Short mmCIF file of C-alpha atoms and ligand atoms in Angstrom, two decimals:
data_model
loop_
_atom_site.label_atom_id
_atom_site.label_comp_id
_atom_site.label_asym_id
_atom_site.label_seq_id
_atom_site.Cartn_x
_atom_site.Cartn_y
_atom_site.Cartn_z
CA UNK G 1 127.93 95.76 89.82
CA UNK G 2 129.79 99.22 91.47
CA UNK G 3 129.59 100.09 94.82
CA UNK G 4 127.28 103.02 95.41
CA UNK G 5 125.92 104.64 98.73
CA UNK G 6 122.17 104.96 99.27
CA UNK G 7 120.49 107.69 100.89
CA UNK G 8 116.92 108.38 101.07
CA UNK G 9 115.12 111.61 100.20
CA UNK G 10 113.46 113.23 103.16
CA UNK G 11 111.84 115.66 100.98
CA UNK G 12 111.97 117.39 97.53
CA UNK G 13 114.39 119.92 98.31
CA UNK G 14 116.65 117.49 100.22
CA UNK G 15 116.36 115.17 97.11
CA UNK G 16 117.64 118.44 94.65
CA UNK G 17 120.07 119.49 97.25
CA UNK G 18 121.71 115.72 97.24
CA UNK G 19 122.25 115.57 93.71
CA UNK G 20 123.10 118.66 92.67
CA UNK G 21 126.09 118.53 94.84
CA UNK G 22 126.88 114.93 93.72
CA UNK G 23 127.15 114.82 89.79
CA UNK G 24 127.19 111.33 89.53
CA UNK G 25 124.39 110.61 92.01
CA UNK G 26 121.08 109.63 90.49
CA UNK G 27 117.28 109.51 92.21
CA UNK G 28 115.67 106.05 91.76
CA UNK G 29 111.61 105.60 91.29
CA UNK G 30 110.63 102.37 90.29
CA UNK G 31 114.07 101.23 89.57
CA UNK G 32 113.24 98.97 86.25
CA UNK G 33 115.60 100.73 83.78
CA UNK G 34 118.14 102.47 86.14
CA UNK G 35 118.84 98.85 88.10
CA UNK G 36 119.17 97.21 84.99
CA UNK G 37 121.71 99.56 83.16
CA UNK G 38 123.47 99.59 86.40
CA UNK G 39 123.77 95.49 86.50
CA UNK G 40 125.21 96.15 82.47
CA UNK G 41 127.98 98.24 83.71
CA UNK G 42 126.33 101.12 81.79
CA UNK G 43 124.94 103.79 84.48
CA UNK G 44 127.81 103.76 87.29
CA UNK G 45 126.10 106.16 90.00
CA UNK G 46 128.12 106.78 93.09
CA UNK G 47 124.85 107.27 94.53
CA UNK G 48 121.24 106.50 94.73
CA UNK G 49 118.81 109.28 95.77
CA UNK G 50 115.76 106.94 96.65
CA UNK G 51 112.71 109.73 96.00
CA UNK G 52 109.79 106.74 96.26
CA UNK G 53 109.10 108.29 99.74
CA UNK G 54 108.32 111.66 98.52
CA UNK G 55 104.94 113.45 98.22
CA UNK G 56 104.39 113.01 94.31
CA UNK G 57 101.63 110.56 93.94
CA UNK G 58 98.58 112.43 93.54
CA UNK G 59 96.44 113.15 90.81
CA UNK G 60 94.50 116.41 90.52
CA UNK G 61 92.47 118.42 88.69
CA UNK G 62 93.68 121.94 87.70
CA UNK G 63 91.23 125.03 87.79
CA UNK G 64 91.60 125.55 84.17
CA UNK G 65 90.13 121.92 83.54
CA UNK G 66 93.19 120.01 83.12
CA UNK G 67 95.48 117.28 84.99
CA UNK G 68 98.08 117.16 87.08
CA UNK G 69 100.03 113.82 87.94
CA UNK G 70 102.64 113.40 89.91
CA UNK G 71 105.92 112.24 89.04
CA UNK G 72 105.56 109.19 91.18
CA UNK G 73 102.08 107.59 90.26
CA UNK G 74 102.95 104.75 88.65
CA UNK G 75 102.33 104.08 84.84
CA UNK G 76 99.50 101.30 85.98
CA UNK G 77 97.71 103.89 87.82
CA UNK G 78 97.45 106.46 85.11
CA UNK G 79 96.02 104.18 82.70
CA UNK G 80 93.43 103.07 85.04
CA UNK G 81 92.30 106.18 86.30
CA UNK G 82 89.01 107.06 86.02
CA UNK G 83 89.67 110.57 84.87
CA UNK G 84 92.47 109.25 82.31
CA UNK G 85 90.32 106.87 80.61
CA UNK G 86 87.48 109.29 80.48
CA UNK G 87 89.10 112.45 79.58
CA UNK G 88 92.17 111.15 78.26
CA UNK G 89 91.86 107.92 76.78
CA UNK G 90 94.82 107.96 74.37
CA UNK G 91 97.68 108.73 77.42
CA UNK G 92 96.17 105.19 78.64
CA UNK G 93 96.17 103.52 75.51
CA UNK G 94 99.78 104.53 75.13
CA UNK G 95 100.90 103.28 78.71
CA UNK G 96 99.03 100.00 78.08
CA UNK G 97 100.97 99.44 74.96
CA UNK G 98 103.85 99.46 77.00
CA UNK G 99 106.26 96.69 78.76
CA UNK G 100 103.89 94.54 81.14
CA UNK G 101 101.53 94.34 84.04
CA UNK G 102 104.59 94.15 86.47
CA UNK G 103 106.36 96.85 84.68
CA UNK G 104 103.87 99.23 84.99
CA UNK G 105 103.16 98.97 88.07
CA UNK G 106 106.47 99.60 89.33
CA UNK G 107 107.08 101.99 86.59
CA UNK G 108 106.49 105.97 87.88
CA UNK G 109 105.77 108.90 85.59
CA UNK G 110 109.22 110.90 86.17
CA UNK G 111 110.87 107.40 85.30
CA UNK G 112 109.48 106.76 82.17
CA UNK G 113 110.47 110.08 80.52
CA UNK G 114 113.41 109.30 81.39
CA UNK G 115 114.16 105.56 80.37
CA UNK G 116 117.08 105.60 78.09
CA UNK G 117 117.11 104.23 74.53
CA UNK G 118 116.83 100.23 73.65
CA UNK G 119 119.94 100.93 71.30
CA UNK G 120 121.58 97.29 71.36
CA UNK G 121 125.17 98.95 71.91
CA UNK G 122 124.41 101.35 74.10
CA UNK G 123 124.10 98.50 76.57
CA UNK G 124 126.70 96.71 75.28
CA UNK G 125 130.24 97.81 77.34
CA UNK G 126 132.59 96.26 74.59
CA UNK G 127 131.33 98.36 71.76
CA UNK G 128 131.98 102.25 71.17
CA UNK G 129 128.70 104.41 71.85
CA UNK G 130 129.12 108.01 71.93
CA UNK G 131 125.74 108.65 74.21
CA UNK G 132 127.79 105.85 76.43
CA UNK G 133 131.18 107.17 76.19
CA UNK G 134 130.97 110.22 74.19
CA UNK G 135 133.41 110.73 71.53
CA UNK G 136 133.83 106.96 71.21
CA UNK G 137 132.05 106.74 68.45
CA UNK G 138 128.51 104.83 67.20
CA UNK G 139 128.22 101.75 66.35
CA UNK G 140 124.99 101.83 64.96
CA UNK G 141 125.54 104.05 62.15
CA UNK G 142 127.16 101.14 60.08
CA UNK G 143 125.45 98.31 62.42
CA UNK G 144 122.91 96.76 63.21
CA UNK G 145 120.19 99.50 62.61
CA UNK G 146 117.44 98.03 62.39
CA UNK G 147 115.60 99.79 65.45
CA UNK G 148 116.95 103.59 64.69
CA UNK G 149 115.50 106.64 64.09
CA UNK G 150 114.65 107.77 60.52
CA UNK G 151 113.99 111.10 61.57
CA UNK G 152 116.10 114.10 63.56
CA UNK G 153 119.30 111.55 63.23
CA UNK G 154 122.77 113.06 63.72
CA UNK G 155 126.38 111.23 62.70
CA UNK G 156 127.21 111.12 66.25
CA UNK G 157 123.69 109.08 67.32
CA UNK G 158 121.11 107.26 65.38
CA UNK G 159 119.29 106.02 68.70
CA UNK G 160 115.22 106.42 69.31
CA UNK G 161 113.53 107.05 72.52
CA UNK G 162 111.56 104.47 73.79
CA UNK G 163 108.98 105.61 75.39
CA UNK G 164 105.04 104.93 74.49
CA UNK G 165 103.77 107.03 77.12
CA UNK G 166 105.65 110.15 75.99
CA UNK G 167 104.94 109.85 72.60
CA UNK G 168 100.84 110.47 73.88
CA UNK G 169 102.12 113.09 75.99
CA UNK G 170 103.50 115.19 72.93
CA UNK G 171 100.40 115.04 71.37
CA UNK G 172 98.12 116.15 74.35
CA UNK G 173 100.85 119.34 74.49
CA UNK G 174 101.57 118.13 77.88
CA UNK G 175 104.27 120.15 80.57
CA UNK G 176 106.33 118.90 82.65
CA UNK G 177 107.36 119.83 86.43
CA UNK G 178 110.54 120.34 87.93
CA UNK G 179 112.39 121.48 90.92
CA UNK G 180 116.25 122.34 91.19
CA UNK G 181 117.90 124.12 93.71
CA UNK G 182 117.15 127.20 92.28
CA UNK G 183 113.14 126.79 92.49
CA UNK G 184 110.51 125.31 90.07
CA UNK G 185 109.96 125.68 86.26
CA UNK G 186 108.08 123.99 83.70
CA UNK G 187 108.92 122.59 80.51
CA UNK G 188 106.62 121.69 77.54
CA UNK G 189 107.36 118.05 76.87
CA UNK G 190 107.90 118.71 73.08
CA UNK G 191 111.10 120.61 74.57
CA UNK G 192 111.85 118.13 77.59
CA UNK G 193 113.62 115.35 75.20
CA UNK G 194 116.42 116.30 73.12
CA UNK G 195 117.87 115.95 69.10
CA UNK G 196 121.06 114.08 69.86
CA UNK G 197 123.30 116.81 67.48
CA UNK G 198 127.06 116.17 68.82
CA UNK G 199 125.89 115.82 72.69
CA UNK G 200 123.96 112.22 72.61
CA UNK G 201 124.91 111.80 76.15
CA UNK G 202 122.08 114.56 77.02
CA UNK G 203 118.49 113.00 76.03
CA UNK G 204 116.83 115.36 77.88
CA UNK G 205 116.88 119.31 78.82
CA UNK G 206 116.89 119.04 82.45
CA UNK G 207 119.70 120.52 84.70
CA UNK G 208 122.22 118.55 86.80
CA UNK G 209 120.04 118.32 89.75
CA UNK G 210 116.91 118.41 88.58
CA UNK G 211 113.67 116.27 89.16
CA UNK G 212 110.84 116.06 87.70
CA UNK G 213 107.93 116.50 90.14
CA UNK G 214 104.90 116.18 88.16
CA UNK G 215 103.38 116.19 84.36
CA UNK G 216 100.15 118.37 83.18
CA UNK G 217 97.68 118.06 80.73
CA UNK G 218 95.97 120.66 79.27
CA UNK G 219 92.41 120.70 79.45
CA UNK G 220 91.46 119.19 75.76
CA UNK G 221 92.19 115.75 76.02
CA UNK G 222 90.60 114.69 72.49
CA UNK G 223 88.55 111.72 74.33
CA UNK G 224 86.37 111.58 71.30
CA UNK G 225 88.69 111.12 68.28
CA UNK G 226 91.99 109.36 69.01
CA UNK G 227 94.32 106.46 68.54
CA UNK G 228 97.42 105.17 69.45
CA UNK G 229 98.61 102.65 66.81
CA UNK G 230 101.86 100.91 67.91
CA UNK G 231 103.78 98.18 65.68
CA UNK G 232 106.77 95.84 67.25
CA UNK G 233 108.04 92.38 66.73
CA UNK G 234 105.92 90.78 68.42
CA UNK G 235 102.54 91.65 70.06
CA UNK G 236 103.61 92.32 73.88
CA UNK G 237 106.79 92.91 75.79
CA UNK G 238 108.48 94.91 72.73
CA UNK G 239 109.09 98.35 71.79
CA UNK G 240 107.85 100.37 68.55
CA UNK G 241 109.34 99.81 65.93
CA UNK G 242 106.77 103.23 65.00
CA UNK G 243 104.08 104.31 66.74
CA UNK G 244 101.62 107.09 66.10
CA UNK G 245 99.71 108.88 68.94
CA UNK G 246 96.59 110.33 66.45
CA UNK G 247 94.19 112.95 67.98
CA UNK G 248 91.31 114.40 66.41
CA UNK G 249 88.39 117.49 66.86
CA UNK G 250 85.86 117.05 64.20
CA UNK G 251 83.09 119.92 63.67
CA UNK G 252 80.77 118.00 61.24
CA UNK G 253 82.26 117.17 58.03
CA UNK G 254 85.54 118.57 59.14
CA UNK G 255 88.79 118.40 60.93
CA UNK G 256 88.61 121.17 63.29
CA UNK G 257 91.89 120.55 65.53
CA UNK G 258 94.75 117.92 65.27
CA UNK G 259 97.66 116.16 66.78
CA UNK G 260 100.16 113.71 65.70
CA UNK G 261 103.07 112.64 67.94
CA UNK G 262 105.76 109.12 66.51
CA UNK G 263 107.22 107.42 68.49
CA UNK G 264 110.56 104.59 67.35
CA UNK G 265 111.55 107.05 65.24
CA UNK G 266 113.61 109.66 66.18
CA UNK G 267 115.41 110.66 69.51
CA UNK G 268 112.44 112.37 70.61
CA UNK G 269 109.05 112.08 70.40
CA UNK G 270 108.32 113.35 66.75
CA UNK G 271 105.93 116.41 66.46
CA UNK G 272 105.43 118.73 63.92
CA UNK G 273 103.02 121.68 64.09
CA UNK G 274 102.98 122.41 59.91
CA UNK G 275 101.41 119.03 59.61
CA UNK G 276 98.86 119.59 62.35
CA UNK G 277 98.11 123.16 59.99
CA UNK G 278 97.65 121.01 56.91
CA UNK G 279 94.64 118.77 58.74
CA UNK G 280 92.71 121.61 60.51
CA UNK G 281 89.91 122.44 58.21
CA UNK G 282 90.19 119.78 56.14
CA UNK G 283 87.41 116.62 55.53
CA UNK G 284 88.58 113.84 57.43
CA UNK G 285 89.88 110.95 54.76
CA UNK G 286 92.71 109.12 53.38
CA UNK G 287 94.36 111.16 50.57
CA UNK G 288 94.27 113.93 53.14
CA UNK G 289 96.29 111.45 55.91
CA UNK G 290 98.06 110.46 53.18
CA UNK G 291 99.40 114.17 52.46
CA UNK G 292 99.75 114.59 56.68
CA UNK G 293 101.90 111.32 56.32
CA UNK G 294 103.81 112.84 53.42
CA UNK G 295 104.63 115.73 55.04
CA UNK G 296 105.60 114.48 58.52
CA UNK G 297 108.09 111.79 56.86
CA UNK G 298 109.68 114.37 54.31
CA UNK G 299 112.87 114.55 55.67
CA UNK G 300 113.07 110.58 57.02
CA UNK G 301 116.20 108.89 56.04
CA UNK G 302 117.21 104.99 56.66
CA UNK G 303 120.34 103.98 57.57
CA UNK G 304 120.31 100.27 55.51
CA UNK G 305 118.13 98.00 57.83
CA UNK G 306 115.88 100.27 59.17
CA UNK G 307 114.84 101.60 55.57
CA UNK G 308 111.29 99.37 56.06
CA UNK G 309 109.90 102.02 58.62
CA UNK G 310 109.71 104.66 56.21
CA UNK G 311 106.87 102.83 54.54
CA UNK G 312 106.01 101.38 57.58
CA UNK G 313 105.26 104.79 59.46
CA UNK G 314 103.30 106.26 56.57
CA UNK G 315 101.01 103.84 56.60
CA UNK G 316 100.56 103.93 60.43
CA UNK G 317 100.21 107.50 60.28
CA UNK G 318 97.13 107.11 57.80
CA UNK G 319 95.83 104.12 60.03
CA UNK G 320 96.29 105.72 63.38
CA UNK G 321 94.14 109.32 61.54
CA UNK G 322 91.12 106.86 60.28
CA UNK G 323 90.85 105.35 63.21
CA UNK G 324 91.05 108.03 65.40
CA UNK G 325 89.22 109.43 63.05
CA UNK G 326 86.19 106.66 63.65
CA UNK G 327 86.69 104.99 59.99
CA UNK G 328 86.85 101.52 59.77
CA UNK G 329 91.11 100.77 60.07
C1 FAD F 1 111.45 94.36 79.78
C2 FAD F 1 111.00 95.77 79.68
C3 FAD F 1 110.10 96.13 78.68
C4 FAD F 1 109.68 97.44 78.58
N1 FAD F 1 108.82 97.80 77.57
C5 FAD F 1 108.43 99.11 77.45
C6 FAD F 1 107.58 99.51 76.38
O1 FAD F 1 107.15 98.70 75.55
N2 FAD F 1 107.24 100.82 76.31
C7 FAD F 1 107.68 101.75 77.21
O2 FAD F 1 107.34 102.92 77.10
N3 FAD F 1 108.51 101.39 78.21
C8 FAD F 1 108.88 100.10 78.34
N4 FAD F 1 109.73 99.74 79.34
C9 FAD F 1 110.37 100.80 80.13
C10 FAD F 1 109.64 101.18 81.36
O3 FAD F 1 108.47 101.91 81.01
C11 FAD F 1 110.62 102.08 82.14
O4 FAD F 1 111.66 101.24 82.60
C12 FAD F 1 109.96 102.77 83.30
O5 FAD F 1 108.95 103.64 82.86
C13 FAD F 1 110.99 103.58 84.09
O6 FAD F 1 110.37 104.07 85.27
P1 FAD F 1 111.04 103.79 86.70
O7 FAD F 1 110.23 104.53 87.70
O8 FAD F 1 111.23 102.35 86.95
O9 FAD F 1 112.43 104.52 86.49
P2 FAD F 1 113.85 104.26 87.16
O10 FAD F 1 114.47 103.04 86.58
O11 FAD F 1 113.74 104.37 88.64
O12 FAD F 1 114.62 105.55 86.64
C14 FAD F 1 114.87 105.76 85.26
C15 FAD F 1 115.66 107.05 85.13
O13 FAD F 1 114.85 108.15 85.53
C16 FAD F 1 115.49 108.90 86.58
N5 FAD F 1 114.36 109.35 87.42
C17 FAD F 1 113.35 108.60 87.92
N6 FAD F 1 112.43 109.38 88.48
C18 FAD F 1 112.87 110.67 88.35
C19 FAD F 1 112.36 111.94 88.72
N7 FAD F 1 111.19 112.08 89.33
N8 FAD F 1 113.08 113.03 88.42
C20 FAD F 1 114.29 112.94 87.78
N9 FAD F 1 114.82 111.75 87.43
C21 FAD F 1 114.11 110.64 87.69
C22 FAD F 1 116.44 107.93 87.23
O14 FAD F 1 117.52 108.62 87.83
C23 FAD F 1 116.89 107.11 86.03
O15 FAD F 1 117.90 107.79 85.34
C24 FAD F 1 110.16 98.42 79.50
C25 FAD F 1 111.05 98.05 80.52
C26 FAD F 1 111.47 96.74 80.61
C27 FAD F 1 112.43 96.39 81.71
S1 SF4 F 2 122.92 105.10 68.14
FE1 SF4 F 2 123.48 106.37 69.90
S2 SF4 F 2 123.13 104.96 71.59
FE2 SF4 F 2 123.37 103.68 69.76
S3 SF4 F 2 125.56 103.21 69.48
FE3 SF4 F 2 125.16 105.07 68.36
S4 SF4 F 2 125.69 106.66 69.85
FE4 SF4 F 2 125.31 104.83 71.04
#
């Protein structure tokens, strides 16, 4: 373990002001990924920013019918809201398919978009990792792959984001909050989390200094017709392997309005608007899921170990549609 100092926030700007002028400093929430890559040698702040204190724990609802939540509530506290599971059922289906009881309720919304990958090597010291040590090269290209992405890859990073609760967020089009010194902006969360191209060190698009204050949902929350199907080693305490967040608006005998967000498979989570096209106005059933799943997996690649989630994701993809769907699974 490094020394660091410790300072705590006395109020958003304070917390934006601290870090921006310390590039190495980092704001701590719940602490359960952040303490742990510190103990692995792998995040070496020179400073925590503790922003627990801070005014960011609400939930509200937004004049145009959607929801804000701050970036502190923690991930046990969405899922059990009453307005989450009524208008938003999948975003706590997601967060429940996630780490444990514990976890989650330490866990805070600005903390979990921002929980770097499970990539074995990336929290290993004595290997090369470029998102580690960039330009060190990646070990995982011609490793032990069995977890990495099949989809948005680049030679300098294979890793996935691990994240269940994001990979809902995609699909309910959510935004995220933040402040930096120079004010507040918002940024859709299908643009918050980055490809890793030759910069794997950056997962995300924020700014040195920035923090994420809160996350919004739109108004349609597609509480009728969703699913979040999520497959792992074992049945709790494991990330995906894939996941598929599965949303649905059916007008009768047809698909009217759809969403479908992966998760496991790329270094984002994976969205893509031309397959969303090809369900509206289409009858929901398989051979057309199978064609969405065709389509969103046309460009997936393996990398030797990790070849089986090819398969594996198309048929969650068709799985996670029926059921959301209402079909028998
Ligand atoms: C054993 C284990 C199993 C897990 N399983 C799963 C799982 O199955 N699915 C899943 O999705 N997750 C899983 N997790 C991850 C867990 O969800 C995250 O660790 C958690 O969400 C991180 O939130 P935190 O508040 O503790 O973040 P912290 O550890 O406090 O911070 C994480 C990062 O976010 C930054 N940060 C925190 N808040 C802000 C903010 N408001 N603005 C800007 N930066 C901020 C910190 O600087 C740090 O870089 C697991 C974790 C563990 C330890
Ligand atoms: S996949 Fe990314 S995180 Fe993993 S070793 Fe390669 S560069 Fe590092």
């Amino acid at each position: 373990m490094i020394n660091f100092e410790y300072t705590r926030a006395s109020d958003i700007a304070d917390a934006v002001r601290r870090a921006s002028a310390e590039p190495r400093a980092k704001f701590i929430a719940g602490g359960t990924n952040l303490v742990d890559l510190m103990k692995e040698d792998v995040e070496r702040p020179t400073r925590l920013i503790d922003i627990t204190q801070l005014p960011l724990k609400a939930v509200e609802e937004m004049p145009d019918g959607g929801l804000k939540i701050g970036a502190l509530v923690p991930n046990s506290d969405i899922a059990d809201h009453p307005m989450v599971e009524r208008r938003y059922p999948l975003l706590a289906l997601a967060i429940l398919a996630g780490a444990s009881q514990q976890l989650r309720n330490m866990a805070s919304t600005g903390g979990n978009l921002l929980q770097r990958t499970r990539c074995y090597y990336f929290y290993d010291t004595a290997t090369p990792c470029n998102k580690r040590a960039p330009g060190s090269g990646c070990s995982a290209i011609n490793g032990v792959n069995r977890q990495h992405a099949i989809l948005g890859a680049s030679l300098d990073c294979v890793a996935t984001h691990p994240s269940d609760m994001c990979v809902a967020l995609a699909a309910l089009d959510a935004t995220v909050h933040v402040a930096g010194t120079s004010g507040e902006r918002c940024i859709a969360l299908r643009d918050f989390h980055r490809l890793p191209g030759n910069t794997p060190q950056h997962d995300t698009n924020l700014q040195p200094g920035e923090m994420i204050t809160a996350i919004e949902l739109p108004a349609q929350g597609f509480a009728a017709h969703h699913a979040y199907l999520k497959l792992r080693d074992r049945a709790s305490y494991a990330f995906a392997l894939v996941s598929v967040a599965a949303a649905l608006e059916l007008d009768g005998g047809t698909i009217r309005e759809a969403r479908v967000a992966l998760g496991g498979v790329a270094h984002k989570p994976w969205r893509d608007v031309s397959v969303e096209a090809l369900l509206r106005g289409r009858t929901p059933e398989n051979a057309v899921y199978a064609q969405a799943a065709d389509l969103l997996l046309r460009d997936a690649k393996g990398l030797g170990h990790n070849d089986f989630k090819i398969e594996l994701a198309r048929r969650a993809i068709v799985r996670a549609l029926r059921q959301a769907a209402g079909g028998a699974s």
